[in-house]
Each structure stands twice: as structure tokens, then as C-alpha cells.
Amino acid sequence: MNSSNKQLTKLLSAVFVTLIYIFLYLPIAIIVFFSFNSSKLNIVFQGFTLQWYGIMLQNTDLMSALENTAIVAVSTVVISVFIGTLAAIGMFRYEFRGKSIVDSFLYIPIVIPEIVMGISLLAFYHILNISLGITTLIIAHVTFSMPYVVVTVRSRISGFDMSVEEAAMDLGATRLHTLLRITLPIIAPGILAGAMLALTLSLDDVIVSFFTTGVDSVTLPIYIFNKVKTGVSPDINALITVIILITLLILVVMRTFEAKTSKKGLV
């Protein structure tokens, strides 16, 4: 391949990548842009204003949905990480009858359509006569989030050297002390990745939440989904902009921490 063909290939690749990024981030940029629109209609930008950020805080229904989302997301992460990490470690260490069946069932919540899971959970709650609310919503989110944590942690622990634990116990450490001081720190990146994945799945879920939420436990995705039918107001755009800024801040902090950790490792 001559130099002209290489340059053409690089140019086409750059154009393709640019179009992909525009496709992904242009809708987000539009939401941020219209959060400063003085008009209630997200059609034409009529002027710059910050009033919607104040109105956002006064919208009790919106703030209640945000609070419910935070409660469900944090609870889902804590429970999913706890159960998923223990399950991953147990399935890695021990052999037992029916392990392959349990392993196969683990992937069902991952591959099953969300609408099927939502209807199934709704029927399950109805059979047990359980009222829909925050609790049923958390159970539903843990159900589809926990398998992702197990898979992520197992991928991290698959290359774990068991001799490290054996050496710690030979030096007098108990099994619990070895788990807390040796095993968990080594597999911590996998646990953190599973936690972030569970958090993202919980914050983003609409279909399963639609079938398992109660009247007083509406989450932010469900609230926005209902508002889409009548039109999304700029105060929702303002809240989404704040969430985007917080997400970017977390990413910057994590990247900074990762860079400092890498430098310390090199030193």
C-alpha cells in the first residue's frame, strides 16, 4: 500500500470515528444546551437562563424520583456486590454437585429479555401478595445486577494464585483475616468494576422498574419516561446536566487516582 492510500485510509478512519462520536454525544450536548433555554418548549432556543436549575429543586415529584433512584441504586450496589463477590469466590474455590447447573442459571438474567423478567417478577410478587414499592424494586434490580457482578469478579479471580492465601495461613492468618487482607484487595478492581456496572444498570433501567415499582416509589427513568408522553420540561434537562457533570467529575477523579497509583507503582 502506497503512501497516498495510507493517507486516504487514515482520513476515512478519522471521519468515521468523528461521525460515531457525533452520533453518540450530540444528543447529550443538545440536552445540556436546552437546559439553559428560557422557553418551556424544547424546540427553539429563545434565550439564556439559569432559572430551570432553581425550578428543578422546587419540583417535588422530580426530587422524589431522584431520591428513590439513589436509594434503589445504592442498595442494589451494596447487596449485589456482597452476594456476587461471595458467590464468585465460592464458585471459584469449591467443587459441588450441580455447580454447572448453577453456573448456567447465572446467565439467565443476563440474556433473558427485560420485559420477560419484569412480567415474571410482577407475577411472582402477585402470587406472594407482596405490595409493590421500594423493596420490590430493589429486589428486582439485585436480581438482574448480581449476575454481572459475579461474572466480573470471577473473571478477575480466575488468575488468582491460591499459594498466596496458603502462605498467609501458614504464617498464622485466619481464613477471615486472609480473605479481608489478601483476597479482597487483590480482586478489588473486579469488585469495583462489578459495582460500577451494577450502579449503571440500576440507574438506567426502565422496563423492569416499570413492572415492579409502586405508586410512591417512581424512579427517575420512569418519571422521565412518563413525561416524554406530554413533553420533557427544561428542569429535567437541568437535572440531567447536573448528573452528567457529576459523572464527568467522578471520571476525572478516578483517572487522576489511577494515574497517581501507576506512578507510585513505577517508583
mmCIF file of C-alpha atoms in Angstrom:
data_model
loop_
_atom_site.group_PDB
_atom_site.id
_atom_site.type_symbol
_atom_site.label_atom_id
_atom_site.label_comp_id
_atom_site.label_asym_id
_atom_site.label_seq_id
_atom_site.Cartn_x
_atom_site.Cartn_y
_atom_site.Cartn_z
ATOM 1 C CA MET A 1 0.000 0.000 0.000
ATOM 2 C CA ASN A 2 1.498 3.317 -1.075
ATOM 3 C CA SER A 3 1.563 6.493 0.993
ATOM 4 C CA SER A 4 -1.462 8.058 -0.740
ATOM 5 C CA ASN A 5 -3.613 5.026 0.072
ATOM 6 C CA LYS A 6 -2.431 5.082 3.676
ATOM 7 C CA GLN A 7 -3.338 8.751 3.989
ATOM 8 C CA LEU A 8 -6.755 8.106 2.461
ATOM 9 C CA THR A 9 -7.326 5.225 4.882
ATOM 10 C CA LYS A 10 -6.348 7.396 7.855
ATOM 11 C CA LEU A 11 -8.627 10.196 6.632
ATOM 12 C CA LEU A 12 -11.608 7.842 6.205
ATOM 13 C CA SER A 13 -10.947 6.322 9.630
ATOM 14 C CA ALA A 14 -10.822 9.769 11.231
ATOM 15 C CA VAL A 15 -14.065 10.792 9.508
ATOM 16 C CA PHE A 16 -15.769 7.570 10.566
ATOM 17 C CA VAL A 17 -14.674 7.923 14.192
ATOM 18 C CA THR A 18 -15.761 11.571 14.209
ATOM 19 C CA LEU A 19 -19.228 10.654 12.909
ATOM 20 C CA ILE A 20 -19.544 7.958 15.583
ATOM 21 C CA TYR A 21 -18.659 10.425 18.346
ATOM 22 C CA ILE A 22 -21.086 12.994 16.941
ATOM 23 C CA PHE A 23 -23.836 10.372 16.858
ATOM 24 C CA LEU A 24 -23.139 9.408 20.488
ATOM 25 C CA TYR A 25 -22.620 12.812 22.085
ATOM 26 C CA LEU A 26 -24.689 15.253 20.019
ATOM 27 C CA PRO A 27 -27.985 14.289 21.773
ATOM 28 C CA ILE A 28 -26.298 14.844 25.155
ATOM 29 C CA ALA A 29 -24.994 18.225 24.006
ATOM 30 C CA ILE A 30 -28.497 19.198 22.864
ATOM 31 C CA ILE A 31 -29.963 18.331 26.283
ATOM 32 C CA VAL A 32 -27.312 20.410 28.037
ATOM 33 C CA PHE A 33 -27.869 23.277 25.592
ATOM 34 C CA PHE A 34 -31.647 23.363 26.092
ATOM 35 C CA SER A 35 -31.292 23.255 29.883
ATOM 36 C CA PHE A 36 -30.356 26.957 29.561
ATOM 37 C CA ASN A 37 -33.300 27.776 27.299
ATOM 38 C CA SER A 38 -35.674 30.449 28.592
ATOM 39 C CA SER A 39 -38.584 28.798 26.763
ATOM 40 C CA LYS A 40 -40.546 25.865 28.197
ATOM 41 C CA LEU A 41 -40.585 24.237 24.770
ATOM 42 C CA ASN A 42 -37.506 22.264 23.709
ATOM 43 C CA ILE A 43 -37.900 23.336 20.092
ATOM 44 C CA VAL A 44 -36.342 26.772 19.619
ATOM 45 C CA PHE A 45 -33.687 28.381 21.797
ATOM 46 C CA GLN A 46 -35.157 31.762 22.778
ATOM 47 C CA GLY A 47 -32.634 32.985 25.335
ATOM 48 C CA PHE A 48 -30.128 32.058 28.030
ATOM 49 C CA THR A 49 -31.318 31.494 31.612
ATOM 50 C CA LEU A 50 -30.430 29.571 34.765
ATOM 51 C CA GLN A 51 -33.946 29.585 36.182
ATOM 52 C CA TRP A 52 -34.594 25.912 35.432
ATOM 53 C CA TYR A 53 -31.867 24.857 37.842
ATOM 54 C CA GLY A 54 -33.778 26.594 40.621
ATOM 55 C CA ILE A 55 -37.128 25.266 39.425
ATOM 56 C CA MET A 56 -35.582 21.781 39.355
ATOM 57 C CA LEU A 57 -35.020 21.916 43.111
ATOM 58 C CA GLN A 58 -38.597 23.085 43.688
ATOM 59 C CA ASN A 59 -40.107 20.229 41.664
ATOM 60 C CA THR A 60 -41.029 17.849 44.489
ATOM 61 C CA ASP A 61 -42.035 14.996 42.175
ATOM 62 C CA LEU A 62 -38.737 15.201 40.312
ATOM 63 C CA MET A 63 -36.683 15.348 43.517
ATOM 64 C CA SER A 64 -38.674 12.443 44.969
ATOM 65 C CA ALA A 65 -37.948 10.378 41.859
ATOM 66 C CA LEU A 66 -34.253 11.268 42.140
ATOM 67 C CA GLU A 67 -34.236 10.259 45.813
ATOM 68 C CA ASN A 68 -35.910 6.928 45.034
ATOM 69 C CA THR A 69 -33.389 6.307 42.264
ATOM 70 C CA ALA A 70 -30.470 6.984 44.595
ATOM 71 C CA ILE A 71 -31.877 4.713 47.328
ATOM 72 C CA VAL A 72 -32.521 1.868 44.912
ATOM 73 C CA ALA A 73 -29.162 2.247 43.145
ATOM 74 C CA VAL A 74 -27.059 2.347 46.325
ATOM 75 C CA SER A 75 -28.970 -0.561 47.885
ATOM 76 C CA THR A 76 -28.629 -2.566 44.683
ATOM 77 C CA VAL A 77 -24.873 -1.982 44.513
ATOM 78 C CA VAL A 78 -24.284 -2.939 48.154
ATOM 79 C CA ILE A 79 -26.384 -6.109 48.037
ATOM 80 C CA SER A 80 -25.234 -7.183 44.571
ATOM 81 C CA VAL A 81 -21.544 -6.689 45.393
ATOM 82 C CA PHE A 82 -21.844 -8.534 48.713
ATOM 83 C CA ILE A 83 -23.704 -11.553 47.312
ATOM 84 C CA GLY A 84 -21.936 -11.537 43.957
ATOM 85 C CA THR A 85 -18.423 -11.393 45.436
ATOM 86 C CA LEU A 86 -19.089 -14.219 47.887
ATOM 87 C CA ALA A 87 -20.700 -16.285 45.130
ATOM 88 C CA ALA A 88 -17.767 -15.718 42.764
ATOM 89 C CA ILE A 89 -15.209 -16.687 45.420
ATOM 90 C CA GLY A 90 -17.209 -19.731 46.475
ATOM 91 C CA MET A 91 -17.708 -20.998 42.941
ATOM 92 C CA PHE A 92 -14.006 -20.490 42.218
ATOM 93 C CA ARG A 93 -12.744 -22.297 45.299
ATOM 94 C CA TYR A 94 -15.135 -25.187 45.770
ATOM 95 C CA GLU A 95 -16.498 -28.032 43.690
ATOM 96 C CA PHE A 96 -20.009 -29.250 44.468
ATOM 97 C CA ARG A 97 -22.767 -31.233 42.856
ATOM 98 C CA GLY A 98 -24.823 -29.164 40.434
ATOM 99 C CA LYS A 99 -22.179 -26.454 40.074
ATOM 100 C CA SER A 100 -22.504 -26.458 36.273
ATOM 101 C CA ILE A 101 -26.281 -26.046 36.572
ATOM 102 C CA VAL A 102 -25.904 -23.123 38.974
ATOM 103 C CA ASP A 103 -23.347 -21.613 36.624
ATOM 104 C CA SER A 104 -25.762 -21.936 33.699
ATOM 105 C CA PHE A 105 -28.658 -20.408 35.655
ATOM 106 C CA LEU A 106 -26.389 -17.482 36.486
ATOM 107 C CA TYR A 107 -26.506 -16.265 32.874
ATOM 108 C CA ILE A 108 -30.303 -16.412 32.538
ATOM 109 C CA PRO A 109 -30.920 -12.895 33.983
ATOM 110 C CA ILE A 110 -28.224 -11.586 31.634
ATOM 111 C CA VAL A 111 -29.614 -12.995 28.382
ATOM 112 C CA ILE A 112 -33.337 -13.002 29.153
ATOM 113 C CA PRO A 113 -35.331 -10.063 27.699
ATOM 114 C CA GLU A 114 -36.063 -7.389 30.290
ATOM 115 C CA ILE A 115 -39.788 -7.404 29.575
ATOM 116 C CA VAL A 116 -39.921 -11.133 30.361
ATOM 117 C CA MET A 117 -38.081 -10.574 33.645
ATOM 118 C CA GLY A 118 -40.332 -7.647 34.538
ATOM 119 C CA ILE A 119 -43.549 -9.586 33.922
ATOM 120 C CA SER A 120 -42.151 -12.642 35.743
ATOM 121 C CA LEU A 121 -41.233 -10.615 38.820
ATOM 122 C CA LEU A 122 -44.616 -8.891 38.770
ATOM 123 C CA ALA A 123 -46.364 -12.279 38.685
ATOM 124 C CA PHE A 124 -44.087 -13.542 41.461
ATOM 125 C CA TYR A 125 -44.942 -10.595 43.702
ATOM 126 C CA HIS A 126 -48.637 -11.043 42.941
ATOM 127 C CA ILE A 127 -48.565 -14.744 43.873
ATOM 128 C CA LEU A 128 -46.876 -13.939 47.189
ATOM 129 C CA ASN A 129 -49.236 -10.992 47.711
ATOM 130 C CA ILE A 130 -46.356 -8.524 48.066
ATOM 131 C CA SER A 131 -47.198 -4.864 47.632
ATOM 132 C CA LEU A 132 -45.083 -3.014 45.086
ATOM 133 C CA GLY A 133 -42.708 -0.412 46.448
ATOM 134 C CA ILE A 134 -39.060 0.381 47.103
ATOM 135 C CA THR A 135 -38.383 -3.116 48.459
ATOM 136 C CA THR A 136 -39.733 -4.931 45.409
ATOM 137 C CA LEU A 137 -37.828 -2.527 43.182
ATOM 138 C CA ILE A 138 -34.548 -3.228 44.995
ATOM 139 C CA ILE A 139 -35.113 -6.992 44.792
ATOM 140 C CA ALA A 140 -35.764 -6.705 41.060
ATOM 141 C CA HIS A 141 -32.628 -4.644 40.462
ATOM 142 C CA VAL A 142 -30.490 -7.017 42.525
ATOM 143 C CA THR A 143 -31.884 -9.923 40.503
ATOM 144 C CA PHE A 144 -30.563 -8.641 37.171
ATOM 145 C CA SER A 145 -27.468 -6.816 38.529
ATOM 146 C CA MET A 146 -25.948 -9.511 40.733
ATOM 147 C CA PRO A 147 -25.049 -11.919 37.873
ATOM 148 C CA TYR A 148 -22.980 -9.172 36.236
ATOM 149 C CA VAL A 149 -21.032 -8.747 39.470
ATOM 150 C CA VAL A 150 -20.410 -12.495 39.696
ATOM 151 C CA VAL A 151 -19.166 -12.683 36.115
ATOM 152 C CA THR A 152 -16.918 -9.631 36.540
ATOM 153 C CA VAL A 153 -15.395 -10.811 39.825
ATOM 154 C CA ARG A 154 -14.903 -14.349 38.504
ATOM 155 C CA SER A 155 -13.007 -13.015 35.504
ATOM 156 C CA ARG A 156 -10.694 -11.201 37.917
ATOM 157 C CA ILE A 157 -10.264 -14.107 40.326
ATOM 158 C CA SER A 158 -9.724 -16.710 37.585
ATOM 159 C CA GLY A 159 -5.991 -15.989 37.561
ATOM 160 C CA PHE A 160 -5.720 -15.821 41.345
ATOM 161 C CA ASP A 161 -2.717 -17.630 42.861
ATOM 162 C CA MET A 162 -4.020 -19.751 45.746
ATOM 163 C CA SER A 163 -0.496 -20.124 47.116
ATOM 164 C CA VAL A 164 -0.684 -16.515 48.348
ATOM 165 C CA GLU A 165 -3.555 -17.443 50.669
ATOM 166 C CA GLU A 166 -1.794 -20.623 51.738
ATOM 167 C CA ALA A 167 1.323 -18.639 52.585
ATOM 168 C CA ALA A 168 -0.694 -16.191 54.679
ATOM 169 C CA MET A 169 -2.389 -19.002 56.623
ATOM 170 C CA ASP A 170 0.965 -20.762 57.135
ATOM 171 C CA LEU A 171 2.167 -17.541 58.793
ATOM 172 C CA GLY A 172 -0.752 -17.658 61.234
ATOM 173 C CA ALA A 173 -3.511 -15.706 59.496
ATOM 174 C CA THR A 174 -7.063 -16.960 59.907
ATOM 175 C CA ARG A 175 -9.334 -17.609 56.918
ATOM 176 C CA LEU A 176 -11.299 -14.433 57.620
ATOM 177 C CA HIS A 177 -8.139 -12.368 58.017
ATOM 178 C CA THR A 178 -6.761 -13.835 54.779
ATOM 179 C CA LEU A 179 -9.995 -13.039 52.959
ATOM 180 C CA LEU A 180 -10.076 -9.432 54.182
ATOM 181 C CA ARG A 181 -6.363 -8.619 53.920
ATOM 182 C CA ILE A 182 -5.199 -10.766 50.987
ATOM 183 C CA THR A 183 -8.007 -11.971 48.715
ATOM 184 C CA LEU A 184 -10.297 -8.945 48.601
ATOM 185 C CA PRO A 185 -7.520 -6.366 47.936
ATOM 186 C CA ILE A 186 -6.220 -8.486 45.052
ATOM 187 C CA ILE A 187 -9.629 -8.842 43.403
ATOM 188 C CA ALA A 188 -10.696 -5.275 44.322
ATOM 189 C CA PRO A 189 -10.527 -3.993 40.694
ATOM 190 C CA GLY A 190 -13.018 -6.684 39.653
ATOM 191 C CA ILE A 191 -15.280 -5.845 42.581
ATOM 192 C CA LEU A 192 -15.146 -2.134 41.730
ATOM 193 C CA ALA A 193 -15.914 -2.872 38.068
ATOM 194 C CA GLY A 194 -18.874 -5.029 39.088
ATOM 195 C CA ALA A 195 -20.122 -2.318 41.445
ATOM 196 C CA MET A 196 -19.950 0.351 38.726
ATOM 197 C CA LEU A 197 -21.725 -1.961 36.297
ATOM 198 C CA ALA A 198 -24.485 -2.687 38.821
ATOM 199 C CA LEU A 199 -24.835 1.038 39.518
ATOM 200 C CA THR A 200 -25.146 1.841 35.822
ATOM 201 C CA LEU A 201 -27.705 -0.918 35.225
ATOM 202 C CA SER A 202 -29.803 0.224 38.179
ATOM 203 C CA LEU A 203 -29.753 3.907 37.231
ATOM 204 C CA ASP A 204 -30.556 3.132 33.602
ATOM 205 C CA ASP A 205 -33.328 0.555 33.998
ATOM 206 C CA VAL A 206 -36.816 1.369 32.764
ATOM 207 C CA ILE A 207 -38.600 -1.826 31.696
ATOM 208 C CA VAL A 208 -38.104 -3.971 34.813
ATOM 209 C CA SER A 209 -38.718 -0.957 37.054
ATOM 210 C CA PHE A 210 -41.952 -0.205 35.193
ATOM 211 C CA PHE A 211 -43.400 -3.583 36.237
ATOM 212 C CA THR A 212 -42.040 -3.691 39.795
ATOM 213 C CA THR A 213 -42.380 -0.113 41.054
ATOM 214 C CA GLY A 214 -45.168 1.205 43.236
ATOM 215 C CA VAL A 215 -47.070 4.474 43.202
ATOM 216 C CA ASP A 216 -44.786 6.106 45.789
ATOM 217 C CA SER A 217 -41.531 4.602 44.506
ATOM 218 C CA VAL A 218 -41.251 6.036 40.995
ATOM 219 C CA THR A 219 -37.642 6.271 39.855
ATOM 220 C CA LEU A 220 -36.129 8.980 37.693
ATOM 221 C CA PRO A 221 -36.100 6.906 34.448
ATOM 222 C CA ILE A 222 -39.783 6.051 34.940
ATOM 223 C CA TYR A 223 -40.595 9.690 35.724
ATOM 224 C CA ILE A 224 -38.846 10.887 32.567
ATOM 225 C CA PHE A 225 -40.484 8.103 30.521
ATOM 226 C CA ASN A 226 -43.919 9.272 31.664
ATOM 227 C CA LYS A 227 -43.065 12.908 30.914
ATOM 228 C CA VAL A 228 -41.956 12.061 27.371
ATOM 229 C CA LYS A 229 -45.606 11.457 26.501
ATOM 230 C CA THR A 230 -46.524 15.071 27.287
ATOM 231 C CA GLY A 231 -43.164 16.745 26.717
ATOM 232 C CA VAL A 232 -39.933 16.933 28.711
ATOM 233 C CA SER A 233 -39.633 20.219 30.611
ATOM 234 C CA PRO A 234 -36.330 22.130 30.816
ATOM 235 C CA ASP A 235 -35.985 21.411 34.558
ATOM 236 C CA ILE A 236 -35.497 17.746 33.666
ATOM 237 C CA ASN A 237 -32.794 18.800 31.213
ATOM 238 C CA ALA A 238 -31.198 20.776 34.043
ATOM 239 C CA LEU A 239 -31.161 17.712 36.318
ATOM 240 C CA ILE A 240 -29.691 15.567 33.542
ATOM 241 C CA THR A 241 -26.985 18.203 33.016
ATOM 242 C CA VAL A 242 -26.112 18.096 36.726
ATOM 243 C CA ILE A 243 -25.914 14.292 36.611
ATOM 244 C CA ILE A 244 -23.634 14.481 33.560
ATOM 245 C CA LEU A 245 -21.341 16.950 35.343
ATOM 246 C CA ILE A 246 -21.175 14.741 38.430
ATOM 247 C CA THR A 247 -20.370 11.734 36.242
ATOM 248 C CA LEU A 248 -17.586 13.614 34.481
ATOM 249 C CA LEU A 249 -16.198 14.743 37.844
ATOM 250 C CA ILE A 250 -16.140 11.139 39.095
ATOM 251 C CA LEU A 251 -14.349 10.030 35.936
ATOM 252 C CA VAL A 252 -11.732 12.764 36.310
ATOM 253 C CA VAL A 253 -11.141 11.845 39.960
ATOM 254 C CA MET A 254 -10.834 8.151 39.114
ATOM 255 C CA ARG A 255 -8.438 8.823 36.236
ATOM 256 C CA THR A 256 -6.337 11.084 38.450
ATOM 257 C CA PHE A 257 -6.234 8.461 41.198
ATOM 258 C CA GLU A 258 -5.349 5.784 38.669
ATOM 259 C CA ALA A 259 -2.510 7.911 37.246
ATOM 260 C CA LYS A 260 -1.104 8.594 40.711
ATOM 261 C CA THR A 261 -1.308 4.899 41.592
ATOM 262 C CA SER A 262 0.504 3.954 38.377
ATOM 263 C CA LYS A 263 3.282 6.467 39.093
ATOM 264 C CA LYS A 264 3.720 5.097 42.615
ATOM 265 C CA GLY A 265 3.891 1.593 41.177
ATOM 266 C CA LEU A 266 6.610 2.653 38.746
ATOM 267 C CA VAL A 267 8.578 4.296 41.521
#
